[in-house]
XYZ file of C-alpha atoms in Angstrom:
670
model
C 120.214 116.431 78.587
C 123.823 115.017 77.637
C 125.239 115.539 81.059
C 122.227 113.822 82.644
C 122.675 110.887 80.270
C 126.394 110.616 81.207
C 125.616 110.854 84.879
C 123.160 108.147 84.550
C 125.572 105.946 82.727
C 128.106 106.439 85.418
C 125.567 105.536 88.195
C 124.422 102.434 86.270
C 128.021 101.150 85.805
C 128.908 101.879 89.464
C 125.815 100.112 90.786
C 126.395 96.989 88.679
C 128.939 95.161 90.840
C 127.971 91.447 91.015
C 129.411 88.728 88.832
C 127.800 85.375 89.044
C 130.272 82.545 89.868
C 129.502 80.060 87.231
C 131.880 77.358 88.667
C 129.895 77.718 91.882
C 126.658 77.788 89.946
C 127.129 74.396 88.365
C 127.799 72.886 91.713
C 124.073 72.969 92.345
C 121.470 70.629 91.132
C 119.180 71.877 88.302
C 115.751 73.514 89.357
C 113.992 70.826 87.298
C 114.376 67.115 86.952
C 111.529 65.942 84.829
C 111.224 62.183 83.621
C 109.885 61.471 80.245
C 106.080 62.089 80.764
C 104.776 60.631 77.562
C 106.731 57.427 77.833
C 105.722 56.943 81.292
C 102.272 57.356 80.470
C 102.159 55.430 77.234
C 104.848 52.729 77.232
C 102.987 49.797 78.993
C 99.762 49.220 77.309
C 96.929 47.823 79.715
C 99.060 48.672 82.794
C 98.477 51.472 85.218
C 101.395 53.820 85.241
C 101.802 56.793 87.556
C 103.683 60.065 87.284
C 104.039 62.375 90.205
C 105.068 65.901 90.337
C 107.088 66.583 93.613
C 108.158 69.659 95.476
C 111.513 69.446 97.429
C 113.408 71.649 99.597
C 117.136 71.085 100.203
C 118.313 70.857 103.820
C 121.085 72.794 104.950
C 124.498 71.119 105.310
C 127.609 73.421 105.655
C 129.929 70.630 104.873
C 128.631 70.037 101.452
C 129.936 72.222 98.468
C 126.796 72.097 96.742
C 124.794 73.675 99.920
C 127.426 76.437 100.146
C 126.747 77.235 96.350
C 122.891 77.197 96.936
C 123.235 79.306 100.078
C 125.577 81.828 98.565
C 123.685 82.239 95.274
C 120.137 82.406 96.718
C 120.939 84.976 99.168
C 120.601 87.458 96.164
C 116.870 86.900 96.290
C 115.807 90.017 94.386
C 117.794 88.709 91.415
C 118.029 84.780 91.799
C 115.753 81.846 92.091
C 115.644 80.144 95.444
C 117.914 77.365 94.566
C 116.861 75.313 97.677
C 113.422 74.604 95.983
C 113.588 71.816 93.562
C 110.971 70.380 91.222
C 110.832 66.685 90.241
C 108.677 65.087 87.644
C 108.901 61.256 88.497
C 107.888 58.240 86.809
C 107.093 55.946 89.535
C 107.926 52.915 87.510
C 111.331 54.191 87.065
C 111.868 55.058 90.696
C 110.889 51.518 91.716
C 113.450 50.205 89.198
C 116.151 52.556 90.389
C 115.683 51.558 94.083
C 115.202 47.922 93.696
C 118.702 47.137 94.697
C 118.852 49.118 97.875
C 118.200 47.513 101.318
C 116.066 48.668 104.089
C 118.675 50.736 105.871
C 119.654 52.615 102.580
C 116.188 53.365 101.843
C 115.518 54.658 105.300
C 118.589 57.057 104.848
C 116.974 58.523 101.957
C 113.869 59.698 103.913
C 114.741 62.991 105.526
C 111.046 63.847 106.031
C 107.825 65.399 104.666
C 108.108 68.991 103.529
C 105.459 70.862 105.706
C 107.078 74.128 106.711
C 106.936 75.856 103.209
C 103.717 77.900 103.353
C 103.802 78.524 99.525
C 103.863 74.951 98.844
C 100.925 74.415 101.233
C 98.870 76.639 99.355
C 99.336 74.253 96.372
C 98.715 71.333 98.432
C 95.491 73.049 99.661
C 94.164 73.595 96.265
C 95.199 69.893 95.256
C 93.356 68.448 98.305
C 91.968 65.853 96.205
C 95.430 64.351 95.831
C 95.892 63.568 99.604
C 95.465 59.732 98.964
C 98.245 59.950 96.213
C 100.533 61.883 98.798
C 100.164 59.265 101.381
C 100.471 56.414 98.942
C 103.497 57.750 97.180
C 105.336 59.938 99.545
C 107.995 57.278 100.674
C 108.833 56.100 97.171
C 109.140 59.650 95.668
C 111.087 60.935 98.626
C 113.531 58.193 98.461
C 113.722 58.431 94.612
C 114.778 61.993 94.344
C 117.222 61.834 97.268
C 118.749 58.655 95.491
C 119.136 60.888 92.310
C 120.750 63.692 94.393
C 123.157 61.188 95.990
C 124.000 59.244 92.816
C 124.749 62.630 90.912
C 127.352 63.458 93.580
C 125.599 66.464 95.215
C 125.535 64.947 98.711
C 122.335 66.775 99.441
C 119.224 65.641 101.242
C 115.832 67.383 100.404
C 112.478 67.229 102.181
C 109.664 66.635 99.738
C 106.037 66.436 99.333
C 103.877 65.105 96.346
C 101.742 67.860 94.733
C 99.916 65.645 92.399
C 99.982 62.377 90.378
C 98.835 61.677 87.040
C 97.618 58.129 85.917
C 97.560 56.794 82.303
C 93.967 56.762 80.947
C 92.958 59.646 83.136
C 89.583 60.934 81.452
C 88.111 64.349 82.194
C 84.362 64.245 83.309
C 82.094 67.127 82.496
C 80.461 68.637 85.636
C 78.060 71.354 86.409
C 80.577 74.026 85.800
C 81.664 72.660 82.397
C 77.931 72.267 81.338
C 77.101 75.796 82.354
C 79.982 77.055 80.082
C 78.827 74.841 77.163
C 75.247 75.994 77.675
C 76.178 79.767 77.863
C 78.313 79.305 74.676
C 75.659 77.503 72.750
C 73.280 80.394 73.719
C 75.788 83.051 72.543
C 76.029 81.050 69.186
C 72.288 80.956 68.624
C 71.731 84.525 69.566
C 74.610 85.643 67.253
C 73.036 83.446 64.391
C 69.570 84.753 64.822
C 70.831 88.331 65.142
C 72.678 87.895 62.001
C 69.993 86.271 60.103
C 67.435 88.983 61.039
C 69.847 91.750 60.103
C 70.362 90.171 56.880
C 66.718 90.015 56.147
C 65.992 93.668 57.008
C 68.862 94.784 54.845
C 67.442 92.886 51.902
C 63.986 94.349 52.498
C 64.998 97.762 52.605
C 63.260 100.120 50.146
C 65.792 102.863 49.999
C 68.139 101.601 47.448
C 70.457 104.589 47.842
C 71.077 103.714 51.495
C 74.556 102.445 51.706
C 75.471 99.164 53.284
C 77.514 100.983 56.193
C 74.421 103.197 56.786
C 72.082 100.147 57.231
C 74.269 98.858 60.104
C 74.277 102.231 61.683
C 70.553 102.723 61.625
C 68.617 100.951 64.405
C 65.236 99.423 63.434
C 62.128 100.776 64.790
C 60.930 97.785 66.585
C 62.478 97.271 70.320
C 62.292 93.542 69.766
C 64.520 93.878 66.613
C 66.876 96.223 68.296
C 67.447 93.815 71.152
C 67.909 91.050 68.747
C 70.313 92.938 66.408
C 72.666 93.812 69.401
C 74.019 90.263 68.560
C 74.469 90.712 64.936
C 77.911 89.939 63.850
C 78.130 92.226 60.953
C 76.614 95.012 63.055
C 79.025 94.508 65.764
C 82.016 94.426 63.312
C 80.871 97.966 62.175
C 80.565 99.169 65.938
C 83.983 97.845 66.593
C 85.381 99.723 63.691
C 83.426 102.933 63.867
C 85.180 106.134 64.056
C 84.740 108.229 67.479
C 81.922 110.414 67.735
C 81.973 114.056 68.596
C 84.979 116.564 69.184
C 86.117 114.840 72.436
C 86.221 111.438 70.854
C 88.231 112.776 67.920
C 90.610 114.701 70.117
C 91.223 111.748 72.430
C 91.454 108.864 69.745
C 95.215 108.648 70.484
C 94.255 106.857 73.722
C 93.629 103.637 71.850
C 97.249 103.634 70.735
C 98.468 104.118 74.448
C 96.092 101.318 75.552
C 97.412 98.963 72.854
C 101.115 99.494 73.390
C 100.506 99.474 77.301
C 98.892 96.119 76.758
C 101.876 94.846 74.680
C 104.102 95.630 77.710
C 101.711 93.880 80.117
C 101.623 90.754 77.943
C 105.389 91.091 77.686
C 105.856 91.029 81.499
C 103.149 88.386 82.036
C 104.420 85.949 79.597
C 108.083 86.172 81.150
C 106.250 85.532 84.496
C 104.660 82.377 83.243
C 107.878 81.296 81.704
C 109.629 81.566 85.043
C 106.827 79.460 86.617
C 107.403 76.929 83.877
C 110.707 74.812 83.587
C 113.806 76.855 82.651
C 116.981 74.884 81.619
C 119.226 77.886 82.067
C 118.239 79.940 85.152
C 121.645 81.516 85.182
C 120.943 83.731 82.199
C 117.795 85.507 83.597
C 119.471 85.680 86.795
C 122.467 87.479 85.309
C 120.201 89.604 83.134
C 118.690 91.150 86.435
C 121.936 92.419 87.413
C 122.123 94.795 84.419
C 120.458 98.000 83.485
C 118.045 95.846 81.370
C 117.014 94.219 84.526
C 116.303 97.378 86.197
C 114.155 98.448 83.213
C 112.379 95.185 83.477
C 111.489 95.898 87.234
C 110.469 99.473 86.533
C 108.300 98.409 83.719
C 105.520 97.615 86.472
C 104.911 101.491 86.065
C 102.939 100.622 82.872
C 99.919 99.808 84.908
C 99.837 103.451 86.009
C 98.943 104.318 82.280
C 95.696 102.290 82.715
C 94.946 104.054 86.023
C 95.485 107.460 84.602
C 93.320 106.740 81.372
C 90.541 105.264 83.488
C 90.383 108.369 85.782
C 90.457 110.503 82.679
C 87.573 108.676 80.927
C 85.443 108.526 84.137
C 85.821 112.380 84.665
C 84.935 113.256 80.958
C 81.887 111.162 81.199
C 80.998 112.551 84.487
C 81.248 116.129 83.141
C 79.052 115.301 80.008
C 76.233 113.901 82.156
C 76.548 116.689 84.888
C 76.140 119.225 82.010
C 73.174 117.440 80.641
C 71.447 117.301 84.161
C 72.447 120.867 84.909
C 70.660 122.165 81.805
C 67.366 120.598 82.974
C 67.514 121.811 86.747
C 69.618 124.628 88.267
C 69.908 122.988 91.573
C 70.432 119.175 92.298
C 69.109 117.358 95.160
C 70.780 114.366 97.119
C 68.471 112.010 95.425
C 69.725 113.154 91.875
C 73.264 112.516 93.115
C 72.366 109.022 94.522
C 70.652 108.121 91.305
C 73.606 109.229 89.256
C 76.062 107.262 91.553
C 74.060 104.080 91.152
C 73.715 104.425 87.480
C 77.384 104.919 86.875
C 78.349 102.046 88.954
C 75.692 99.672 87.799
C 76.418 100.598 84.117
C 80.059 100.157 84.476
C 79.609 97.044 86.610
C 77.555 95.234 83.866
C 79.820 96.481 80.913
C 83.081 95.081 82.535
C 81.703 92.005 84.508
C 79.845 90.187 81.771
C 82.848 89.491 79.566
C 84.888 89.196 82.803
C 82.618 86.637 84.359
C 82.641 84.625 80.898
C 86.308 84.390 80.974
C 86.225 83.315 84.724
C 83.694 80.575 83.728
C 86.169 79.529 80.980
C 89.102 79.585 83.230
C 87.407 76.931 85.528
C 86.566 74.544 82.661
C 88.143 71.125 82.633
C 88.967 69.718 79.190
C 91.076 67.059 77.772
C 94.548 68.208 76.703
C 97.923 67.101 75.795
C 98.777 67.322 79.365
C 102.444 67.200 80.525
C 104.313 67.097 83.875
C 103.519 70.759 84.594
C 100.000 71.149 83.247
C 98.353 70.829 86.606
C 101.004 72.865 88.394
C 100.502 75.782 85.904
C 97.061 75.534 84.502
C 94.963 73.420 86.787
C 96.038 75.450 89.782
C 94.208 78.351 88.197
C 91.151 76.302 87.406
C 90.940 75.184 90.906
C 91.367 78.805 92.323
C 88.793 80.075 90.125
C 86.304 77.464 90.914
C 87.015 78.414 94.573
C 87.168 82.108 94.679
C 85.340 83.284 91.522
C 83.099 85.445 93.936
C 86.045 87.709 94.925
C 86.608 88.610 91.291
C 82.933 89.389 90.709
C 82.917 91.609 93.746
C 86.139 93.197 92.836
C 87.749 92.565 96.117
C 90.423 89.985 94.850
C 93.131 92.461 95.522
C 92.908 91.935 99.250
C 90.703 88.888 99.848
C 91.996 85.323 99.135
C 94.962 86.710 97.753
C 97.165 83.391 97.969
C 94.581 81.647 95.760
C 93.888 84.239 93.095
C 91.791 83.511 89.995
C 93.044 85.478 87.174
C 95.838 87.208 88.976
C 95.750 90.260 86.605
C 92.372 90.891 87.969
C 93.816 92.711 90.925
C 93.961 95.723 88.442
C 90.149 95.631 87.819
C 89.733 95.510 91.829
C 91.842 98.438 92.425
C 90.345 100.303 89.359
C 86.858 99.737 90.601
C 87.724 100.790 93.995
C 89.343 104.030 92.647
C 86.348 104.551 90.408
C 83.897 104.631 93.143
C 85.966 106.945 95.360
C 86.681 109.303 92.600
C 82.949 109.524 91.656
C 82.174 110.483 95.174
C 84.846 113.261 94.936
C 83.703 114.669 91.649
C 80.143 114.808 93.108
C 81.328 116.550 96.214
C 83.377 118.930 93.867
C 80.220 119.597 91.725
C 77.949 120.109 94.849
C 80.434 122.430 96.585
C 81.899 124.063 93.449
C 83.294 126.893 95.174
C 85.682 124.714 97.291
C 86.352 122.126 94.681
C 89.799 123.364 93.886
C 90.751 123.097 97.646
C 89.107 119.678 97.891
C 91.099 118.151 94.908
C 94.364 119.826 96.134
C 93.790 118.149 99.646
C 92.826 114.827 98.111
C 95.819 114.875 95.822
C 98.181 115.709 98.703
C 96.840 112.974 100.908
C 97.129 110.211 98.260
C 100.389 111.408 97.241
C 101.740 111.405 100.820
C 99.969 107.938 101.659
C 102.303 105.746 99.844
C 105.115 107.330 101.658
C 103.596 106.977 104.924
C 102.455 103.439 104.502
C 105.855 102.288 103.084
C 107.801 103.676 106.088
C 105.249 102.460 108.520
C 104.936 99.084 107.194
C 108.549 98.722 106.178
C 107.848 97.936 102.556
C 110.762 97.902 100.074
C 110.832 101.183 97.975
C 110.043 99.597 94.745
C 107.899 96.456 93.604
C 110.499 93.784 92.634
C 108.901 90.776 91.119
C 111.712 88.324 92.014
C 112.271 85.266 89.929
C 111.181 82.929 92.788
C 108.210 85.251 93.433
C 107.120 84.910 89.851
C 107.796 81.163 90.087
C 105.492 80.932 92.953
C 102.799 82.931 91.383
C 103.126 85.765 93.985
C 101.900 83.520 96.696
C 102.503 84.900 100.138
C 104.207 87.936 98.744
C 103.383 90.880 100.880
C 105.134 93.381 98.717
C 102.807 92.475 95.736
C 99.618 92.065 97.953
C 99.891 95.188 100.143
C 102.255 97.508 98.160
C 101.704 96.895 94.508
C 98.041 95.884 94.127
C 96.497 98.111 96.819
C 94.003 100.789 95.886
C 95.432 103.089 98.492
C 98.818 102.979 96.942
C 97.423 103.428 93.401
C 94.559 105.987 93.946
C 97.087 108.956 93.593
C 97.829 107.797 90.099
C 94.170 107.485 89.322
C 93.408 110.879 90.708
C 96.021 112.354 88.277
C 93.894 111.087 85.502
C 90.762 112.813 87.115
C 92.585 116.104 87.318
C 93.958 115.809 83.774
C 90.391 115.539 82.477
C 89.431 118.662 84.519
C 92.312 120.547 83.044
C 91.523 119.270 79.434
C 87.792 120.363 79.985
C 88.693 123.898 81.136
C 91.194 124.282 78.198
C 88.473 123.186 75.860
C 85.894 125.562 77.221
C 88.355 128.405 76.997
C 89.541 127.363 73.589
C 93.102 127.512 74.855
C 95.399 126.451 72.079
C 98.422 124.422 73.763
C 100.002 123.761 70.398
C 100.668 127.422 69.934
C 102.483 127.718 73.433
C 106.124 127.153 72.556
C 107.131 126.591 76.188
C 104.561 123.959 76.620
C 105.680 122.181 73.449
C 109.149 122.180 74.829
C 107.901 120.701 78.076
C 105.880 118.121 76.308
C 108.834 116.784 74.265
C 111.163 116.901 77.213
C 108.750 114.313 79.060
C 109.925 111.667 76.669
C 113.446 111.529 77.588
C 112.769 112.461 81.261
C 110.314 109.584 81.245
C 112.958 107.059 80.007
C 115.485 108.274 82.512
C 112.875 108.106 85.298
C 112.643 104.329 84.541
C 116.282 104.124 85.633
C 116.146 105.887 88.885
C 115.152 102.673 90.674
C 118.842 101.225 89.565
C 120.714 102.401 92.555
C 118.203 100.831 94.944
C 117.504 97.604 93.011
C 121.284 97.008 92.275
C 122.548 97.931 95.749
C 123.048 94.472 97.290
C 124.776 94.822 100.518
C 123.067 97.873 102.358
C 119.391 98.358 102.844
C 118.002 101.483 101.543
C 117.374 104.338 104.112
C 113.792 103.816 105.446
C 113.062 107.537 105.115
C 114.485 108.078 101.548
C 113.080 104.695 100.454
C 109.680 105.659 101.428
C 109.858 109.039 99.617
C 110.959 107.419 96.509
C 108.257 104.785 96.858
C 105.686 107.774 96.977
C 107.311 109.534 94.135
C 107.993 106.817 91.634
C 104.511 106.010 90.623
C 102.933 109.370 91.364
C 105.350 111.427 89.513
C 105.007 109.033 86.522
C 101.235 109.547 86.612
C 101.580 113.247 86.994
C 103.956 113.506 83.882
C 101.839 111.128 81.863
C 98.745 113.335 82.592
C 100.492 116.294 81.374
C 101.468 114.106 78.250
C 98.109 113.168 77.607
C 96.710 116.731 78.063
C 99.351 118.005 75.679
C 98.382 115.473 73.009
C 94.599 116.078 73.414
C 95.545 119.725 72.644
C 97.078 118.514 69.442
C 100.726 118.855 70.692
C 103.000 116.029 69.593
C 103.530 116.326 65.700
C 104.555 112.969 64.327
C 103.831 111.210 67.575
C 100.351 112.326 67.690
C 99.704 111.521 63.799
C 101.017 107.975 64.635
C 99.002 107.423 67.726
C 95.764 108.316 65.744
C 96.198 105.812 62.900
C 93.032 104.085 62.317
C 94.520 100.555 63.201
C 94.788 101.476 66.718
C 90.990 102.194 66.897
C 90.336 98.540 66.737
C 93.443 97.471 68.517
C 92.608 99.831 71.418
C 89.036 98.654 71.720
C 90.075 95.006 71.885
C 92.539 95.824 74.867
C 90.134 94.885 77.644
C 89.356 91.518 76.168
C 93.050 90.797 75.712
C 93.798 91.820 79.264
C 91.479 89.408 80.814
C 92.153 86.428 78.561
C 96.045 86.725 77.973
C 97.165 85.025 80.989
C 95.002 81.980 80.273
C 96.653 81.869 76.725
C 100.138 82.077 78.043
C 99.309 79.410 80.706
C 97.953 76.982 78.088
C 101.021 77.412 75.757
C 103.540 77.055 78.578
C 101.901 74.419 80.745
C 102.337 71.634 78.053
C 106.180 71.665 78.052
C 107.755 68.357 78.519
C 111.182 69.325 79.501
C 113.019 72.544 80.747
C 113.149 75.169 77.989
C 116.067 77.381 77.106
C 115.388 80.977 78.177
C 116.635 82.974 75.321
C 115.529 86.284 73.564
C 114.329 84.528 70.435
C 112.393 82.022 72.520
C 111.103 84.734 74.799
C 109.730 86.982 72.029
C 108.277 84.023 70.138
C 106.236 82.982 73.292
C 105.185 86.897 73.639
C 104.145 87.395 70.147
C 102.113 84.145 69.975
C 100.442 84.906 73.354
C 99.775 88.518 72.099
C 98.315 87.475 68.732
C 96.150 84.819 70.144
C 94.939 87.057 72.989
C 93.763 89.645 70.649
C 91.991 87.084 68.450
C 90.330 85.834 71.383
C 89.358 89.288 72.438
C 87.963 90.033 68.963
C 85.556 86.878 69.223
C 84.778 88.125 72.710
C 83.892 91.641 71.603
C 81.820 90.495 68.714
C 79.750 87.883 70.435
C 79.519 89.178 74.012
C 81.178 92.749 74.869
C 79.717 94.737 72.079
C 76.108 93.359 72.324
C 76.274 94.010 76.182
C 77.383 97.597 75.406
C 74.486 98.086 72.951
C 72.024 96.744 75.374
C 73.168 99.204 78.098
C 72.681 102.065 75.550
C 69.242 100.881 75.019
C 68.573 100.961 78.714
C 69.664 104.666 79.156
């Protein structure tokens, strides 16, 4: 292992060959120029005051040092922001005062034109279509104002611009049908939770068996169906459901998955909070740009592999549930009819759809609610854009097609995973049924499917000319992945991820056979060595993207790049599947003991809620900034831990009042 680590260190050092020229960097204008929002909105009582958020794009001029710096630094687009794109928050009153002394000729020279050719900006303009009158009214003033600032500060640059939106003092949010629907649903849940809890308390006090423990009361369902339905909303009963120990041998052996889900969720929140910070205003963009040129930057880029963990776990759990149901049905009938397969297929999909979609739909509804806030120059750019997208495209999320439909106006961007997972679920269930129906050929079927979906990413990457790895560039994140072909077609496609999902399916089949044969992996020394070796190999695998990501001057070979694209995620999924099977077989020593700690039982069960709500939390936190923030390690982790804490608290409430009641109702329907 030591020679491998030494070799990797040499490769990383050799591949890092870029030094940011800071003298040249400070020749460029700052990405953000924001006037004092609160002063603009509050200073003159009784007078209308407007504040406009304006997008600008610097026009080329090779004779200007600032443009040459922009062109040189921005060409490293995988690591740097696009410094042509500037963001202005302009108080119109201040703009009028600064331009008051200029004559008509000088004002005309400050109007290079309207920014119309930037497709990403046009998506924002389409969402903020209600601002068309403000754009027409304030376009000339804002364009002259920002170009005057660029000139006055000595940059000698001209920028085309367009008004994204304008705020006026005294703006009041009006409740509409969307808001009222959410408030009505929220009140309904509160009423049901109150009634369920009161009925549960009365039943507890009226019980005749004084020897019955309090916990046993909450585990025991009442005899009346009406009471059972009402008690699904009992807060106390749902707390016990959330905290209950796993049932059965399989549940106990796989309880470590809660730990996996929690730490994977932490990494997702880590990445997504950084993305929203990029989308916000940063005062020191040079620091995250320089970070991406290091081995730590490669680790951040390779961190996208964390989503593979969820695909593998999802495939594993589907297959375990399928095997349990199949054996129950098999015990009642030796041969299956097509109708039995069809009924099971519908039941699996309907129950899963209801279980996932009810809390998901609630968060979708919440994400579109207009409410009074402290606002800020970036509030509408960061948060209201999401509200508008959700009000327009909520149906793509509920149909789980949002990873390939309306991809430039995504509502809850992280929902792409649920779409890809749902599509993989449906296909995997069909394959498991085919494997069950034609059991004699099941191994050959699974081998062919695995080979196809291992090879498919290679073929698609080569044919479609994708970059070998998914790189969430700073500018792509700032633009919220709008118009990013690599994200939409390469990263979020179910075709590119199904091989990972199917590795989880195969892991469950292997685990099932080992359990049936009572094969004890922990007694096999060679497997234990393999299992422990997966930990350092997995860490090293994260850095295999370094020579590609940090190679600036020559494009990777199309063939070798395509091969790596097929291997990166699929081999990670394959190794993770072995790791999970081993831990299920009680391999892992102290790692398994830690992963099975009771605290992860609750945290793991709250992961789904945290997943669907965490981006809303991050956006609310960062959308209220008044000025560019300093991007540093302390600030970054402060935002991350705050987002994670609030997300899990929100997930707890969502679980108690909605997610667990829905789960209980589905159990009553079976």
